[in-house]
Short mmCIF file of N, CA, C and O in Angstrom, two decimals:
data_model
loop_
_atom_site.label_atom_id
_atom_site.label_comp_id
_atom_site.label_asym_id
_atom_site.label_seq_id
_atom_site.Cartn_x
_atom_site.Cartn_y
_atom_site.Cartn_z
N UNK A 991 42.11 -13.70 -49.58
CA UNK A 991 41.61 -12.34 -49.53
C UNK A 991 40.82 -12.14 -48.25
O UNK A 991 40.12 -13.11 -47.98
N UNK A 992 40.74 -11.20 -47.45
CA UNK A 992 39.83 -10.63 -46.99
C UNK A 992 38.63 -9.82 -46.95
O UNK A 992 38.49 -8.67 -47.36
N UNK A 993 37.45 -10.92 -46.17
CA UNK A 993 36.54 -10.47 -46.74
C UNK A 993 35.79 -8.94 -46.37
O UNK A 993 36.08 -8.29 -45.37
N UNK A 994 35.11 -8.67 -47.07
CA UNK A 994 34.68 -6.70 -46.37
C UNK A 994 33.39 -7.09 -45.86
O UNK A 994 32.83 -8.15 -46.14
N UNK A 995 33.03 -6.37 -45.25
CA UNK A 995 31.21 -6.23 -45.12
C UNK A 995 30.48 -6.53 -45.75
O UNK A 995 29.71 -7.42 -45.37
N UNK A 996 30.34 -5.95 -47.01
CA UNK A 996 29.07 -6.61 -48.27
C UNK A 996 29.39 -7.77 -48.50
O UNK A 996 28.86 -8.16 -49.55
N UNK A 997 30.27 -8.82 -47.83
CA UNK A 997 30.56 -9.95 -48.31
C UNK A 997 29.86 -10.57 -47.31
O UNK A 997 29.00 -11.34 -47.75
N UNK A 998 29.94 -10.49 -45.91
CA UNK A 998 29.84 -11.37 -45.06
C UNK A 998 28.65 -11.99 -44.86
O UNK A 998 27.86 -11.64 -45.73
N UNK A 999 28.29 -12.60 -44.24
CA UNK A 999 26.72 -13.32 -43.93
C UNK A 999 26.16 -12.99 -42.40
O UNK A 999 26.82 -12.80 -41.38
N UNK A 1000 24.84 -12.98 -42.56
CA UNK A 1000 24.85 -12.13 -40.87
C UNK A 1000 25.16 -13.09 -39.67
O UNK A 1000 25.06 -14.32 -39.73
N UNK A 1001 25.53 -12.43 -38.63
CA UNK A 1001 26.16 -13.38 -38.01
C UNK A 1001 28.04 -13.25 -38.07
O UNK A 1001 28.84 -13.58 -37.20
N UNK A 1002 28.20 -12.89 -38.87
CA UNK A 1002 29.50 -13.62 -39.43
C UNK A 1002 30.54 -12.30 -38.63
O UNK A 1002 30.18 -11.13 -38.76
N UNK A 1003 31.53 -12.56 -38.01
CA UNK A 1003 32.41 -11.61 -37.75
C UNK A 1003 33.68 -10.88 -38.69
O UNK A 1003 34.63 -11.62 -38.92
N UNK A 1004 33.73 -9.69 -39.15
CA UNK A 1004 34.55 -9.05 -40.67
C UNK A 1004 34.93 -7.62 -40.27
O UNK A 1004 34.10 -6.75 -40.01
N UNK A 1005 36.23 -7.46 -40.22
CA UNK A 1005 36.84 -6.59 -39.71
C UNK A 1005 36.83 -5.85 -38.46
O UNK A 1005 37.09 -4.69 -38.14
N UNK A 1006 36.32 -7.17 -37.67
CA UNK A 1006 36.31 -6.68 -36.04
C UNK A 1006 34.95 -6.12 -35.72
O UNK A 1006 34.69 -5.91 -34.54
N UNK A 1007 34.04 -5.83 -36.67
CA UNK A 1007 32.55 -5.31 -36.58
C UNK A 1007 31.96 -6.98 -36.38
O UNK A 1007 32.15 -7.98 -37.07
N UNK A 1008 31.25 -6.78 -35.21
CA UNK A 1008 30.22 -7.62 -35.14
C UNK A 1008 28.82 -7.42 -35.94
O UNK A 1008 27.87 -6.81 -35.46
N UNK A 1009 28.83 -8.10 -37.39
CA UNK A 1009 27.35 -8.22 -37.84
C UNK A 1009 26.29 -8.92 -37.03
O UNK A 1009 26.39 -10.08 -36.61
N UNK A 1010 24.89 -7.84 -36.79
CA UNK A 1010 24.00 -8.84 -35.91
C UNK A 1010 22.28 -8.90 -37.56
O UNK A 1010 22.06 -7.96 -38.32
N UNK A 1011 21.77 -9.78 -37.55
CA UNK A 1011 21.10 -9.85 -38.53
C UNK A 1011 19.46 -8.82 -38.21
O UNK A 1011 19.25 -8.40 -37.06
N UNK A 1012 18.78 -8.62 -38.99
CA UNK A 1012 17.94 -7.86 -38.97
C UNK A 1012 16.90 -8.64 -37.91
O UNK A 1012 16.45 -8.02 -36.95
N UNK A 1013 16.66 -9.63 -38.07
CA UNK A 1013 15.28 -10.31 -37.11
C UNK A 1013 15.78 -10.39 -35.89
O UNK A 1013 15.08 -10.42 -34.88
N UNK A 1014 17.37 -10.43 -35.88
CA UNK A 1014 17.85 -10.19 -33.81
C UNK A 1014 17.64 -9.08 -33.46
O UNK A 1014 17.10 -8.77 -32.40
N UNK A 1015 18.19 -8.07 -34.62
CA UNK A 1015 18.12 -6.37 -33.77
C UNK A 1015 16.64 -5.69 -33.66
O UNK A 1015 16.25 -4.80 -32.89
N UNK A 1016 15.83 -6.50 -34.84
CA UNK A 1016 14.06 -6.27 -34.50
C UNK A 1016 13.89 -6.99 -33.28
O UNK A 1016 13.23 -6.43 -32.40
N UNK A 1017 14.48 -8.42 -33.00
CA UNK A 1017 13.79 -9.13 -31.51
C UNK A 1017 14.04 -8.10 -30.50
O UNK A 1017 13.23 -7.78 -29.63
N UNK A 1018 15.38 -7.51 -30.69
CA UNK A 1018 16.32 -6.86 -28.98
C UNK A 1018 15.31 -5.69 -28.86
O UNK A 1018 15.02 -5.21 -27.77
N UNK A 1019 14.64 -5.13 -30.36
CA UNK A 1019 14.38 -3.90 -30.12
C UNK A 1019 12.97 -3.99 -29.77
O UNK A 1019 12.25 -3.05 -29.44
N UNK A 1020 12.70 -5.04 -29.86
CA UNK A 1020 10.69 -5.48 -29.21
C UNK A 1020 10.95 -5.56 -27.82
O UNK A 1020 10.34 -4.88 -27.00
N UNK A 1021 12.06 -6.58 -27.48
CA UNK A 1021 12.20 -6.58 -26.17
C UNK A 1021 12.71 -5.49 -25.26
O UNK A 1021 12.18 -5.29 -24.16
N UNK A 1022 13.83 -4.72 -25.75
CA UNK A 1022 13.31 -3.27 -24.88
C UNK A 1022 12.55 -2.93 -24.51
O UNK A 1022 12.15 -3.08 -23.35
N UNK A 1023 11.79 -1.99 -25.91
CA UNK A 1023 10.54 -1.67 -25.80
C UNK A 1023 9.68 -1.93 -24.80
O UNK A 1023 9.31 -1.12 -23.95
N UNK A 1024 9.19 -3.74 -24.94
CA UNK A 1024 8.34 -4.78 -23.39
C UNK A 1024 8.51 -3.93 -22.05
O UNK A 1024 7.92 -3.29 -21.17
N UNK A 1025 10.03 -4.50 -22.63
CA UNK A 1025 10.54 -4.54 -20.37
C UNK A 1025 10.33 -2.97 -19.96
O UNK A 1025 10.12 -2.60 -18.80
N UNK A 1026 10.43 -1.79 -21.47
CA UNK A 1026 10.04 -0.75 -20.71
C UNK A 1026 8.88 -0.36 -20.41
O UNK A 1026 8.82 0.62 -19.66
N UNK A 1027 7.71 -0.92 -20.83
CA UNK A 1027 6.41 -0.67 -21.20
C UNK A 1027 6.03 -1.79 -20.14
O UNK A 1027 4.94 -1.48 -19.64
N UNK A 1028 6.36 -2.60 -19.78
CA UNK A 1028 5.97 -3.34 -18.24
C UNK A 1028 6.61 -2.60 -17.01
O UNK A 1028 5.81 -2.47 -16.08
N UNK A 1029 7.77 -2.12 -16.78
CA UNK A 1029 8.43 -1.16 -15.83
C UNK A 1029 7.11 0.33 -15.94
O UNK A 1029 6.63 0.99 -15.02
N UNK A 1030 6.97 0.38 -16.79
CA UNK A 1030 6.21 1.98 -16.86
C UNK A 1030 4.89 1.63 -15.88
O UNK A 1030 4.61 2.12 -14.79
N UNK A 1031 4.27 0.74 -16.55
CA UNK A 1031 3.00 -0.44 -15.99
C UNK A 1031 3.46 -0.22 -14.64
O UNK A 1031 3.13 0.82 -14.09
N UNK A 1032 4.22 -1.13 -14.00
CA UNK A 1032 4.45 -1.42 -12.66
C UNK A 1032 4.48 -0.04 -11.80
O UNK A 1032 3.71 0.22 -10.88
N UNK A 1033 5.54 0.80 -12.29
CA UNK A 1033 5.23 1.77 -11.42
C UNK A 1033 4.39 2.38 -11.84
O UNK A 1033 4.24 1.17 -11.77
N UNK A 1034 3.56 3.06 -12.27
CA UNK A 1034 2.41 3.44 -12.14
C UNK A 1034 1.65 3.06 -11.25
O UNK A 1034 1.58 3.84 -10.30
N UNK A 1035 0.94 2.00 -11.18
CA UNK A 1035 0.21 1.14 -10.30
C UNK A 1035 1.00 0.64 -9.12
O UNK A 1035 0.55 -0.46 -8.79
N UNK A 1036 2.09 1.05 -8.29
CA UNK A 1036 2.65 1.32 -7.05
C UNK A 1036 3.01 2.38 -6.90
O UNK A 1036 3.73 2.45 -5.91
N UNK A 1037 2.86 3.39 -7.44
CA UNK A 1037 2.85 5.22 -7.05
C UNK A 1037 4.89 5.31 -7.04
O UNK A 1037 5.66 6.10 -6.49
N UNK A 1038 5.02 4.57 -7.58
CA UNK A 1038 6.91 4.99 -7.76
C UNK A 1038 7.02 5.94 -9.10
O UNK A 1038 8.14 6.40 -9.35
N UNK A 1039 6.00 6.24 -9.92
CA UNK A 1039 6.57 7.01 -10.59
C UNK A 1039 7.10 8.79 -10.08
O UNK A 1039 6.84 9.38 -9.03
N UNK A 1040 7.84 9.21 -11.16
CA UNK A 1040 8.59 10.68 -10.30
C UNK A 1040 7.13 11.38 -10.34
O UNK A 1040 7.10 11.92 -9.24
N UNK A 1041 5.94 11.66 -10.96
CA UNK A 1041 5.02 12.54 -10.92
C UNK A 1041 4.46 12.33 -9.61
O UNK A 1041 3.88 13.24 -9.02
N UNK A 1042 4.62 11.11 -9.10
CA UNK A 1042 3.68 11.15 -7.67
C UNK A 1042 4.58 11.05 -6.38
O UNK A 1042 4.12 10.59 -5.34
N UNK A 1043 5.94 11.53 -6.49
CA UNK A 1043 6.64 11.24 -5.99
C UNK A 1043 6.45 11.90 -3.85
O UNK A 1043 7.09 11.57 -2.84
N UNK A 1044 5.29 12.85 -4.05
CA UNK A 1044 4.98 13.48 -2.87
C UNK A 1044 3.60 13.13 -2.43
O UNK A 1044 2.95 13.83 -1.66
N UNK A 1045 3.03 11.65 -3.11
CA UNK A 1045 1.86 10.90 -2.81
C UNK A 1045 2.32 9.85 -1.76
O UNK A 1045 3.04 8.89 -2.01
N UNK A 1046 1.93 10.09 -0.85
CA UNK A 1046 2.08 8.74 0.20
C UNK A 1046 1.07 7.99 0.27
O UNK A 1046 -0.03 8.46 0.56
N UNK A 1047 1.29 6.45 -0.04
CA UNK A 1047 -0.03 5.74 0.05
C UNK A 1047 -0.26 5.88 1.60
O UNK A 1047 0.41 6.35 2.52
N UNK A 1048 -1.44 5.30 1.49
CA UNK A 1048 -1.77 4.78 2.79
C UNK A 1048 -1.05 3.63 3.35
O UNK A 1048 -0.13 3.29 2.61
N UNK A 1049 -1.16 2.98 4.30
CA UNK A 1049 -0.31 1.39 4.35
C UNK A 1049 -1.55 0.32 4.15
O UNK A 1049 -2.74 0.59 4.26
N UNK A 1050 -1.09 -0.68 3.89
CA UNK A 1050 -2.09 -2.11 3.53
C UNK A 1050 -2.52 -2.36 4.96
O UNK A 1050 -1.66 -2.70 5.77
N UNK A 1051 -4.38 -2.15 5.54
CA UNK A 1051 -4.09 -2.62 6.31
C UNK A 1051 -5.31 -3.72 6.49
O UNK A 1051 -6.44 -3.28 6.27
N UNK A 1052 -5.23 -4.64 6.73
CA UNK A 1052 -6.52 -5.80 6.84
C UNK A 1052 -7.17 -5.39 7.63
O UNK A 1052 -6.92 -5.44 8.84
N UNK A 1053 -8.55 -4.68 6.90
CA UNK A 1053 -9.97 -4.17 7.55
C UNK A 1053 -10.94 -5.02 7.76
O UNK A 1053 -11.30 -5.85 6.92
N UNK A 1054 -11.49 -4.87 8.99
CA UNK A 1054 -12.69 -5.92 8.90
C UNK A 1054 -13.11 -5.24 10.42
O UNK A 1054 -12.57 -5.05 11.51
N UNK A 1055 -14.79 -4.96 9.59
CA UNK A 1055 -15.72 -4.44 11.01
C UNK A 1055 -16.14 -5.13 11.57
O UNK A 1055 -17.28 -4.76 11.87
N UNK A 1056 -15.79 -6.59 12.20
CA UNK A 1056 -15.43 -7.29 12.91
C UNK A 1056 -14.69 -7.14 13.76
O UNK A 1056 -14.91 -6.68 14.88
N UNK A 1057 -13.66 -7.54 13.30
CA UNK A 1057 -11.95 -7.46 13.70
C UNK A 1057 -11.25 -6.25 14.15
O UNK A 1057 -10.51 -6.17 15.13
N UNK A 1058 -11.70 -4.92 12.96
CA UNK A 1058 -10.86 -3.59 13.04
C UNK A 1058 -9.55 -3.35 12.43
O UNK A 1058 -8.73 -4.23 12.68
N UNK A 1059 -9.21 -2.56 11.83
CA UNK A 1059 -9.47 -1.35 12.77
C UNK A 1059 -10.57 -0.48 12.06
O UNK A 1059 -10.53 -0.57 10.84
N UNK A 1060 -11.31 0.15 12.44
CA UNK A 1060 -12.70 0.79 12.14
C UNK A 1060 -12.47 2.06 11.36
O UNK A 1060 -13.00 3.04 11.88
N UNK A 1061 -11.90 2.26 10.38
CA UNK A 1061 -12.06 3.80 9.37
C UNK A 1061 -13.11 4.68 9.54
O UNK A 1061 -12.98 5.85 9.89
N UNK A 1062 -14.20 4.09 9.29
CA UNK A 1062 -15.92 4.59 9.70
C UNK A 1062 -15.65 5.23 10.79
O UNK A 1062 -16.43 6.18 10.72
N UNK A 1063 -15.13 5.32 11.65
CA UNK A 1063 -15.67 5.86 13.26
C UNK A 1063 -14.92 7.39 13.07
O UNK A 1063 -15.10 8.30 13.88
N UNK A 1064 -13.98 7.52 11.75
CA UNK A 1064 -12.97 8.60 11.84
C UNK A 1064 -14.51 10.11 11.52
O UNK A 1064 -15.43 10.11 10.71
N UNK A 1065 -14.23 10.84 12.28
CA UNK A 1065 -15.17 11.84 12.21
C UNK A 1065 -16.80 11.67 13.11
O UNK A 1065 -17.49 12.63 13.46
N UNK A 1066 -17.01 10.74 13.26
CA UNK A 1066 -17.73 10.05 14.64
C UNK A 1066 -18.08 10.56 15.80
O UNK A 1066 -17.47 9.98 16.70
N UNK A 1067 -18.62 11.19 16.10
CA UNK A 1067 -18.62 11.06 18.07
C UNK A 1067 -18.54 9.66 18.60
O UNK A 1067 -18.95 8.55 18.23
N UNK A 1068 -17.79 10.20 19.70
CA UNK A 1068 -17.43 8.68 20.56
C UNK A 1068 -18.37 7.89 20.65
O UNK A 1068 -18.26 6.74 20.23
N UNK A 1069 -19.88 8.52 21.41
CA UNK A 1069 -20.48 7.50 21.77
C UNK A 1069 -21.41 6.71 20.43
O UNK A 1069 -22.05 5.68 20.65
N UNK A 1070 -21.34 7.55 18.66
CA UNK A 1070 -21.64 6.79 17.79
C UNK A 1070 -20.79 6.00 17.80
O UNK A 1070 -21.38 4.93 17.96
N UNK A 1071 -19.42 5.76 17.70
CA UNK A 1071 -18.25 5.09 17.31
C UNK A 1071 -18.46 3.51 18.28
O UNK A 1071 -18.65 2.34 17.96
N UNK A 1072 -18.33 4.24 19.58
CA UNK A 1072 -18.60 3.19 20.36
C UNK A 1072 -20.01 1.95 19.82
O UNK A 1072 -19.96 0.73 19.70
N UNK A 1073 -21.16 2.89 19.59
CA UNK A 1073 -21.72 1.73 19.28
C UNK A 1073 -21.78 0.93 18.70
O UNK A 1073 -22.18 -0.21 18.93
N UNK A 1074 -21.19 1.69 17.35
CA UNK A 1074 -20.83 0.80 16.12
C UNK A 1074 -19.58 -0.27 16.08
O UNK A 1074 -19.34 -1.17 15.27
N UNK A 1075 -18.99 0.10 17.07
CA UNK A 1075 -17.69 -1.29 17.19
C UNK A 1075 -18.26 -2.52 18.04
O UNK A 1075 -17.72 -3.62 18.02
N UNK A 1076 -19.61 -2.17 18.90
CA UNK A 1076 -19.91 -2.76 20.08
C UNK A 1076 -20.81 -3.70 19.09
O UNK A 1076 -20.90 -4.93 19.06
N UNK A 1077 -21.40 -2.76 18.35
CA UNK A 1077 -22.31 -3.94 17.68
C UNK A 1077 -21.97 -4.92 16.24
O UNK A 1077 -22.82 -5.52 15.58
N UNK A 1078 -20.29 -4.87 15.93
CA UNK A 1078 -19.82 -5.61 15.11
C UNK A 1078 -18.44 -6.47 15.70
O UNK A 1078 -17.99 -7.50 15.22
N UNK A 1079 -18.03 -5.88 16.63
CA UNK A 1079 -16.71 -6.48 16.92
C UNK A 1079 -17.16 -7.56 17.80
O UNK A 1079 -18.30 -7.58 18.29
N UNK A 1080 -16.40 -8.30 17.98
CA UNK A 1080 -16.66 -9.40 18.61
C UNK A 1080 -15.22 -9.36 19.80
O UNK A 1080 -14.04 -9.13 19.54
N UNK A 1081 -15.97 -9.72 21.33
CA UNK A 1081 -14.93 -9.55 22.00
C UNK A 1081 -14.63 -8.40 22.66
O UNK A 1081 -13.53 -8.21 23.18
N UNK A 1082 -15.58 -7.58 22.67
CA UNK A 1082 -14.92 -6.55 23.20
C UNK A 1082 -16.06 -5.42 23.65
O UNK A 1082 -16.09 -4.19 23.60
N UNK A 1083 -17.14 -6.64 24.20
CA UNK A 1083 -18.33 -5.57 24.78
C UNK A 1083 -18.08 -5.39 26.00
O UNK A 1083 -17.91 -6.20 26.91
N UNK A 1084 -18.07 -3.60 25.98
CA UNK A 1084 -17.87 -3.08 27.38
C UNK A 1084 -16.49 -2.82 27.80
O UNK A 1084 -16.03 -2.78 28.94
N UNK A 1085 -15.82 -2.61 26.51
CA UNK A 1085 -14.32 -2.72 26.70
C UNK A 1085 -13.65 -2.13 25.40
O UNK A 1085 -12.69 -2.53 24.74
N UNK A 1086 -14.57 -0.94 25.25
CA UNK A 1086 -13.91 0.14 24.23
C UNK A 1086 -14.18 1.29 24.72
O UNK A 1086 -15.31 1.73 24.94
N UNK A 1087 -12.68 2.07 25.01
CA UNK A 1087 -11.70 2.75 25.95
C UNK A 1087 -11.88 4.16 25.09
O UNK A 1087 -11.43 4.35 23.96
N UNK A 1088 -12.41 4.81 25.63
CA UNK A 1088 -12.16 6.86 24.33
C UNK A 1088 -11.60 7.24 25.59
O UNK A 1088 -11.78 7.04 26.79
N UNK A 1089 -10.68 8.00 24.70
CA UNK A 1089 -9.46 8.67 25.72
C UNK A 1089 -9.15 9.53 24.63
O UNK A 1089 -9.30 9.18 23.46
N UNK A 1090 -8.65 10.87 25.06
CA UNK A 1090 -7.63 11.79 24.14
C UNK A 1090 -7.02 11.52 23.65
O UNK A 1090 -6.46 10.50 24.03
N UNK A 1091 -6.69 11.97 22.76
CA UNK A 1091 -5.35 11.98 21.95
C UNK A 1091 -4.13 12.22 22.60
O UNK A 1091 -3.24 11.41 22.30
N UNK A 1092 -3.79 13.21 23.52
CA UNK A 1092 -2.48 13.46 23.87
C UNK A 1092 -2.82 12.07 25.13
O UNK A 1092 -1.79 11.43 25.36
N UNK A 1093 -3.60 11.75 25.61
CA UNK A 1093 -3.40 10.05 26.78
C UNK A 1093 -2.66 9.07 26.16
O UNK A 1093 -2.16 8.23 26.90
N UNK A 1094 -2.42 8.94 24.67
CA UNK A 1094 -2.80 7.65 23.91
C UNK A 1094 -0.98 7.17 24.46
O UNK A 1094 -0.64 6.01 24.23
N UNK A 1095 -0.41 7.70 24.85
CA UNK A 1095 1.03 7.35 25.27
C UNK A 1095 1.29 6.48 26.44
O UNK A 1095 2.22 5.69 26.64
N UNK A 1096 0.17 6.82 27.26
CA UNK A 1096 -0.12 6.20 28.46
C UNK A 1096 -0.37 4.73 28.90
O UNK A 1096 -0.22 4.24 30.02
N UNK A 1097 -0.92 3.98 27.43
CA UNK A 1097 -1.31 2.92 27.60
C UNK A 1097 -0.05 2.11 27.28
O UNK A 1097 0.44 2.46 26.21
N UNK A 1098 0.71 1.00 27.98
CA UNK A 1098 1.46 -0.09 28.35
C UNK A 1098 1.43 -1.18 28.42
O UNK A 1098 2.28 -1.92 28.90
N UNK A 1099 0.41 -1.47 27.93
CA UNK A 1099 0.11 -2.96 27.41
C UNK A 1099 -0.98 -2.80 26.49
O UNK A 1099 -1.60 -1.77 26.22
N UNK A 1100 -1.15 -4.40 25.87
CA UNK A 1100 -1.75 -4.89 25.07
C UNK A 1100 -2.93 -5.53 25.53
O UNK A 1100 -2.63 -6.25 26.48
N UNK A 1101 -4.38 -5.60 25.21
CA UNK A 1101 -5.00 -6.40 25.16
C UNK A 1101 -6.12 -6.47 23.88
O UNK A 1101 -6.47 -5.55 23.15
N UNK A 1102 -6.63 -8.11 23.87
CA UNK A 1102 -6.93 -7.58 22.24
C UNK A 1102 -8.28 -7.84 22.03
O UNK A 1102 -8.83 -8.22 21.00
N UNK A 1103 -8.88 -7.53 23.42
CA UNK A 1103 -10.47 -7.89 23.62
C UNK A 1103 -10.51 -5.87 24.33
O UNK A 1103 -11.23 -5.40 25.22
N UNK A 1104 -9.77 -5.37 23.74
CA UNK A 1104 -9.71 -3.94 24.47
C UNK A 1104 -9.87 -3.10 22.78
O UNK A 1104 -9.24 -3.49 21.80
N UNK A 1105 -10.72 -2.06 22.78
CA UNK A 1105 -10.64 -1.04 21.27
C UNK A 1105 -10.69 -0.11 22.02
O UNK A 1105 -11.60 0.08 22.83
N UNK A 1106 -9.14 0.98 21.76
CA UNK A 1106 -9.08 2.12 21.46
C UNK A 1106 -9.90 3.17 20.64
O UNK A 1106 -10.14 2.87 19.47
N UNK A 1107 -10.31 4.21 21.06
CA UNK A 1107 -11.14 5.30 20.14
C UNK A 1107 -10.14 6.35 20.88
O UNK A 1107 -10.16 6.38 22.11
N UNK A 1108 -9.24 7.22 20.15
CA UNK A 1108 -9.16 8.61 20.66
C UNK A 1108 -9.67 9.74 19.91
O UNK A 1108 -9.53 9.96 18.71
N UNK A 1109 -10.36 10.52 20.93
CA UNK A 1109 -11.48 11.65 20.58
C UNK A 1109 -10.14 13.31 20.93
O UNK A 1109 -9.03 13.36 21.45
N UNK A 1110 -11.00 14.33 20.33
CA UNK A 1110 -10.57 15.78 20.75
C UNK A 1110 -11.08 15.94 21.38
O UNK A 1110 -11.81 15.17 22.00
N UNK A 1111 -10.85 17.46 21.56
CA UNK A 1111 -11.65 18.34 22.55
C UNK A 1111 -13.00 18.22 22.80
O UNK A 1111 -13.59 18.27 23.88
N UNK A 1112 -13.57 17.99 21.34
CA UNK A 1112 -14.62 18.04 20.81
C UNK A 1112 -15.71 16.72 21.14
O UNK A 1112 -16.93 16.71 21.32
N UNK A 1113 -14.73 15.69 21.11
CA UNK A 1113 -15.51 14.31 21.52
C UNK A 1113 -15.72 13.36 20.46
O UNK A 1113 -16.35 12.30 20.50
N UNK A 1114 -15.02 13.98 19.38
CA UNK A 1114 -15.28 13.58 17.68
C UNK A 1114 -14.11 12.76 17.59
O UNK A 1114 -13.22 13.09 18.38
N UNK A 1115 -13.81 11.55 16.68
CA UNK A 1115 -13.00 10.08 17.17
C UNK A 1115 -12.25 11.17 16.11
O UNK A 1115 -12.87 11.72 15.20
N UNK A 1116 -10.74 11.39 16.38
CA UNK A 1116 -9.44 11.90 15.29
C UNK A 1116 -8.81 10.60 14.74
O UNK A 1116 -8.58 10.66 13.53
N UNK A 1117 -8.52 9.60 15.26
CA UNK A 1117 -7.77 8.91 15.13
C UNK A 1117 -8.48 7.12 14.50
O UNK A 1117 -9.38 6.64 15.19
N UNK A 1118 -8.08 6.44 13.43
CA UNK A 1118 -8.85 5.23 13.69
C UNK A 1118 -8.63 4.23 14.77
O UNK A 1118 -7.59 3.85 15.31
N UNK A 1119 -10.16 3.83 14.98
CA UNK A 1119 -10.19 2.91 16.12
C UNK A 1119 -9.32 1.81 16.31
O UNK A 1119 -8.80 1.88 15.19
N UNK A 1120 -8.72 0.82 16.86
CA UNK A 1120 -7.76 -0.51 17.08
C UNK A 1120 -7.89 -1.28 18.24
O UNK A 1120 -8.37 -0.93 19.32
N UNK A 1121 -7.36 -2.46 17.89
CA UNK A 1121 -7.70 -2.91 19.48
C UNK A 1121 -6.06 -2.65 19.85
O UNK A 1121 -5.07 -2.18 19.28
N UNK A 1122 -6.31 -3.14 20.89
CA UNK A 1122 -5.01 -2.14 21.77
C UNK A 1122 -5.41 -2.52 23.70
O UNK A 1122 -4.72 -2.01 24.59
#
């Protein structure tokens, strides 16, 4: 005879229906659940979800008022800015450069005992400081 459904044991394959038992389709259905509830997690906390989709982070950048590049100086007058890099950076006394904004194209090399400040019209730092 062939057996029907109410016969079979879980697990067991009966009329081409794959029986799966109750504690697998509770495991599969916990583990969905997880991987979606860790995916939700993740993006959230890297701004990939669609609600923030017109949020641009900032970029990662290794700060140190030491080292640079100087955030603080943004809104600054030059010659505050200046002092404040002169009296934390190391390397580079007497050798931080304020120049405009539209100059900043001008410069062609690198040096890394050299900090950039570009100021406006105004004399107020627009841009954060770097060495450069």
């Amino acid at each position: 005879t062939t057996p029907t459904i109410g016969d079979t044991q879980p697990g067991i394959m009966a009329r081409g229906i794959s029986c799966i038992s109750a504690p697998t389709l509770a495991s599969l259905f916990l583990l969905v659940g997880a991987l979606m509830l860790v995916s939700f997690d993740f993006r959230k906390e890297t701004g990939t979800s669609n609600s923030s989709a017109n949020i641009v982070s900032p970029p990662m950048i290794k700060m140190s008022q030491y080292e640079g590049p100087w955030p603080k100086c943004l809104g600054m007058s030059s010659e505050r800015c200046v002092s404040y890099i002169e009296e934390y950076a190391s390397g580079v006394k007497d050798n931080v450069v304020v120049m405009g904004v539209e100059t900043k194209d001008e410069i062609d090399d690198f040096d890394k005992n050299r900090v950039l400040v570009f100021v406006d019209d105004g004399d107020v730092v627009v841009e954060i400081p770097h060495r450069g």
